[in-house]
């Protein structure tokens, strides 16, 4: 985790949204599930879902990229995740690459927490263009 945070070492955080969210699955325990939607040229291309220290990655059509953990039933939040994808598509229009992190609370309200412009702390390379 230190490698992924190193690019932010000069920023003093005010609070962590994970600590404030009453998470859909786990409640208010400080470890809310995060949905990371990665967009290239305003096209969502993949989704990473982190719970605790575990992360699963999927292509936008839900084909697994890598699976680290047995997973939650995502079917029950399908509509909310589709809404997150649509929001990410709209908000990513000005950027060549951006990852947007979303959270889902017990009331099924969606929260956008951040835009990230360096994949995997600057360690991951994505293609510069995708076929539309």
PDB file of C-alpha atoms in Angstrom, residues 12-132:
ATOM      1  CA  UNK A  12      -2.292  16.310   4.260  1.00  0.00           C
ATOM      2  CA  UNK A  13      -5.687  14.532   4.195  1.00  0.00           C
ATOM      3  CA  UNK A  14      -8.630  16.179   5.961  1.00  0.00           C
ATOM      4  CA  UNK A  15     -10.552  12.905   6.311  1.00  0.00           C
ATOM      5  CA  UNK A  16     -10.957   9.570   4.581  1.00  0.00           C
ATOM      6  CA  UNK A  17     -14.380   9.012   3.060  1.00  0.00           C
ATOM      7  CA  UNK A  18     -14.090   5.273   3.803  1.00  0.00           C
ATOM      8  CA  UNK A  19     -14.375   6.174   7.471  1.00  0.00           C
ATOM      9  CA  UNK A  20     -17.529   8.250   6.960  1.00  0.00           C
ATOM     10  CA  UNK A  21     -19.591   5.991   4.685  1.00  0.00           C
ATOM     11  CA  UNK A  22     -22.223   3.668   6.136  1.00  0.00           C
ATOM     12  CA  UNK A  23     -21.241   1.016   3.579  1.00  0.00           C
ATOM     13  CA  UNK A  24     -23.891  -1.020   1.791  1.00  0.00           C
ATOM     14  CA  UNK A  25     -22.319  -4.340   2.853  1.00  0.00           C
ATOM     15  CA  UNK A  26     -20.255  -3.717   5.952  1.00  0.00           C
ATOM     16  CA  UNK A  27     -21.834  -0.733   7.652  1.00  0.00           C
ATOM     17  CA  UNK A  28     -19.763   2.016   9.206  1.00  0.00           C
ATOM     18  CA  UNK A  29     -16.570   0.134  10.016  1.00  0.00           C
ATOM     19  CA  UNK A  30     -14.012   2.328   8.232  1.00  0.00           C
ATOM     20  CA  UNK A  31     -13.510  -0.165   5.399  1.00  0.00           C
ATOM     21  CA  UNK A  32     -16.174   0.752   2.864  1.00  0.00           C
ATOM     22  CA  UNK A  33     -16.084  -1.036  -0.488  1.00  0.00           C
ATOM     23  CA  UNK A  34     -14.710   1.219  -3.226  1.00  0.00           C
ATOM     24  CA  UNK A  35     -15.668   0.930  -6.896  1.00  0.00           C
ATOM     25  CA  UNK A  36     -12.827   2.266  -9.056  1.00  0.00           C
ATOM     26  CA  UNK A  37     -13.936   2.963 -12.615  1.00  0.00           C
ATOM     27  CA  UNK A  38     -11.105   3.583 -15.074  1.00  0.00           C
ATOM     28  CA  UNK A  39     -11.850   5.597 -18.208  1.00  0.00           C
ATOM     29  CA  UNK A  40      -9.792   6.250 -21.322  1.00  0.00           C
ATOM     30  CA  UNK A  41     -11.032   9.051 -23.592  1.00  0.00           C
ATOM     31  CA  UNK A  42     -14.328   9.101 -21.632  1.00  0.00           C
ATOM     32  CA  UNK A  43     -14.912   5.373 -22.224  1.00  0.00           C
ATOM     33  CA  UNK A  44     -15.103   3.267 -19.066  1.00  0.00           C
ATOM     34  CA  UNK A  45     -12.739   0.330 -19.637  1.00  0.00           C
ATOM     35  CA  UNK A  46     -12.439  -1.465 -16.300  1.00  0.00           C
ATOM     36  CA  UNK A  47     -13.730  -1.641 -12.754  1.00  0.00           C
ATOM     37  CA  UNK A  48     -11.706  -2.410  -9.658  1.00  0.00           C
ATOM     38  CA  UNK A  49     -13.503  -3.224  -6.430  1.00  0.00           C
ATOM     39  CA  UNK A  50     -11.570  -3.023  -3.166  1.00  0.00           C
ATOM     40  CA  UNK A  51     -12.746  -4.331   0.163  1.00  0.00           C
ATOM     41  CA  UNK A  52     -10.194  -4.101   2.926  1.00  0.00           C
ATOM     42  CA  UNK A  53      -6.852  -5.200   1.490  1.00  0.00           C
ATOM     43  CA  UNK A  54      -8.383  -7.286  -1.321  1.00  0.00           C
ATOM     44  CA  UNK A  55      -9.131  -6.124  -4.858  1.00  0.00           C
ATOM     45  CA  UNK A  56     -10.922  -7.673  -7.817  1.00  0.00           C
ATOM     46  CA  UNK A  57     -10.618  -6.211 -11.320  1.00  0.00           C
ATOM     47  CA  UNK A  58     -13.015  -6.610 -14.221  1.00  0.00           C
ATOM     48  CA  UNK A  59     -13.259  -5.362 -17.774  1.00  0.00           C
ATOM     49  CA  UNK A  60     -16.291  -3.124 -18.238  1.00  0.00           C
ATOM     50  CA  UNK A  61     -18.289  -6.149 -19.490  1.00  0.00           C
ATOM     51  CA  UNK A  62     -17.532  -7.907 -16.143  1.00  0.00           C
ATOM     52  CA  UNK A  63     -14.972 -10.379 -17.511  1.00  0.00           C
ATOM     53  CA  UNK A  64     -12.478 -10.915 -14.667  1.00  0.00           C
ATOM     54  CA  UNK A  65      -8.998  -9.444 -15.020  1.00  0.00           C
ATOM     55  CA  UNK A  66      -7.787 -10.835 -11.731  1.00  0.00           C
ATOM     56  CA  UNK A  67      -9.751 -12.147  -8.789  1.00  0.00           C
ATOM     57  CA  UNK A  68      -8.192 -12.210  -5.324  1.00  0.00           C
ATOM     58  CA  UNK A  69     -11.186 -12.972  -3.145  1.00  0.00           C
ATOM     59  CA  UNK A  70     -14.533 -14.699  -3.099  1.00  0.00           C
ATOM     60  CA  UNK A  71     -16.859 -11.861  -3.809  1.00  0.00           C
ATOM     61  CA  UNK A  72     -20.014 -10.132  -2.810  1.00  0.00           C
ATOM     62  CA  UNK A  73     -23.212 -10.523  -4.764  1.00  0.00           C
ATOM     63  CA  UNK A  74     -22.844  -7.645  -7.210  1.00  0.00           C
ATOM     64  CA  UNK A  75     -26.132  -8.536  -8.914  1.00  0.00           C
ATOM     65  CA  UNK A  76     -28.029  -6.874  -6.087  1.00  0.00           C
ATOM     66  CA  UNK A  77     -26.338  -3.525  -6.820  1.00  0.00           C
ATOM     67  CA  UNK A  78     -26.285  -3.840 -10.632  1.00  0.00           C
ATOM     68  CA  UNK A  79     -28.371  -0.679 -11.207  1.00  0.00           C
ATOM     69  CA  UNK A  80     -26.195   1.407  -8.903  1.00  0.00           C
ATOM     70  CA  UNK A  81     -22.971   0.197 -10.529  1.00  0.00           C
ATOM     71  CA  UNK A  82     -24.405   0.952 -13.987  1.00  0.00           C
ATOM     72  CA  UNK A  83     -25.209   4.442 -12.706  1.00  0.00           C
ATOM     73  CA  UNK A  84     -21.604   4.818 -11.474  1.00  0.00           C
ATOM     74  CA  UNK A  85     -20.358   3.802 -14.925  1.00  0.00           C
ATOM     75  CA  UNK A  86     -22.593   6.394 -16.589  1.00  0.00           C
ATOM     76  CA  UNK A  87     -21.456   9.134 -14.192  1.00  0.00           C
ATOM     77  CA  UNK A  88     -17.801   8.209 -14.808  1.00  0.00           C
ATOM     78  CA  UNK A  89     -18.348   8.319 -18.560  1.00  0.00           C
ATOM     79  CA  UNK A  90     -19.773  11.841 -18.374  1.00  0.00           C
ATOM     80  CA  UNK A  91     -17.269  13.275 -15.893  1.00  0.00           C
ATOM     81  CA  UNK A  92     -14.236  11.770 -17.644  1.00  0.00           C
ATOM     82  CA  UNK A  93     -14.795  13.582 -20.955  1.00  0.00           C
ATOM     83  CA  UNK A  94     -12.034  16.193 -20.491  1.00  0.00           C
ATOM     84  CA  UNK A  95      -9.364  13.620 -19.623  1.00  0.00           C
ATOM     85  CA  UNK A  96      -7.304  11.101 -21.569  1.00  0.00           C
ATOM     86  CA  UNK A  97      -7.165   8.808 -18.518  1.00  0.00           C
ATOM     87  CA  UNK A  98      -8.925   9.059 -15.170  1.00  0.00           C
ATOM     88  CA  UNK A  99      -9.954   6.684 -12.427  1.00  0.00           C
ATOM     89  CA  UNK A 100     -12.994   7.654 -10.398  1.00  0.00           C
ATOM     90  CA  UNK A 101     -13.680   6.137  -6.999  1.00  0.00           C
ATOM     91  CA  UNK A 102     -17.261   5.592  -5.907  1.00  0.00           C
ATOM     92  CA  UNK A 103     -18.891   4.352  -2.703  1.00  0.00           C
ATOM     93  CA  UNK A 104     -22.365   2.967  -2.057  1.00  0.00           C
ATOM     94  CA  UNK A 105     -24.105   3.461   1.267  1.00  0.00           C
ATOM     95  CA  UNK A 106     -26.880   1.530   3.016  1.00  0.00           C
ATOM     96  CA  UNK A 107     -29.526   3.722   1.343  1.00  0.00           C
ATOM     97  CA  UNK A 108     -27.995   2.935  -2.063  1.00  0.00           C
ATOM     98  CA  UNK A 109     -26.783   6.513  -2.386  1.00  0.00           C
ATOM     99  CA  UNK A 110     -23.699   6.853  -4.583  1.00  0.00           C
ATOM    100  CA  UNK A 111     -20.724   8.969  -3.509  1.00  0.00           C
ATOM    101  CA  UNK A 112     -17.882  10.073  -5.789  1.00  0.00           C
ATOM    102  CA  UNK A 113     -14.735  10.522  -3.727  1.00  0.00           C
ATOM    103  CA  UNK A 114     -11.899  11.294  -6.113  1.00  0.00           C
ATOM    104  CA  UNK A 115     -10.456  11.588  -9.589  1.00  0.00           C
ATOM    105  CA  UNK A 116      -7.061   9.902  -9.976  1.00  0.00           C
ATOM    106  CA  UNK A 117      -4.911  10.614 -13.015  1.00  0.00           C
ATOM    107  CA  UNK A 118      -2.009   8.212 -12.408  1.00  0.00           C
ATOM    108  CA  UNK A 119      -2.921   4.518 -12.707  1.00  0.00           C
ATOM    109  CA  UNK A 120      -1.650   2.387  -9.809  1.00  0.00           C
ATOM    110  CA  UNK A 121       0.344   5.232  -8.291  1.00  0.00           C
ATOM    111  CA  UNK A 122       2.051   5.866 -11.622  1.00  0.00           C
ATOM    112  CA  UNK A 123       3.187   2.239 -11.937  1.00  0.00           C
ATOM    113  CA  UNK A 124       0.516   1.009 -14.394  1.00  0.00           C
ATOM    114  CA  UNK A 125       0.524   1.828 -18.107  1.00  0.00           C
ATOM    115  CA  UNK A 126      -2.721   2.014 -20.048  1.00  0.00           C
ATOM    116  CA  UNK A 127      -2.995   2.437 -23.823  1.00  0.00           C
ATOM    117  CA  UNK A 128      -3.363   6.054 -24.883  1.00  0.00           C
ATOM    118  CA  UNK A 129      -6.441   5.421 -27.014  1.00  0.00           C
ATOM    119  CA  UNK A 130      -9.210   2.830 -27.196  1.00  0.00           C
ATOM    120  CA  UNK A 131     -11.372   1.873 -30.145  1.00  0.00           C
ATOM    121  CA  UNK A 132     -14.771   3.508 -29.798  1.00  0.00           C
TER     122      UNK A 132
END
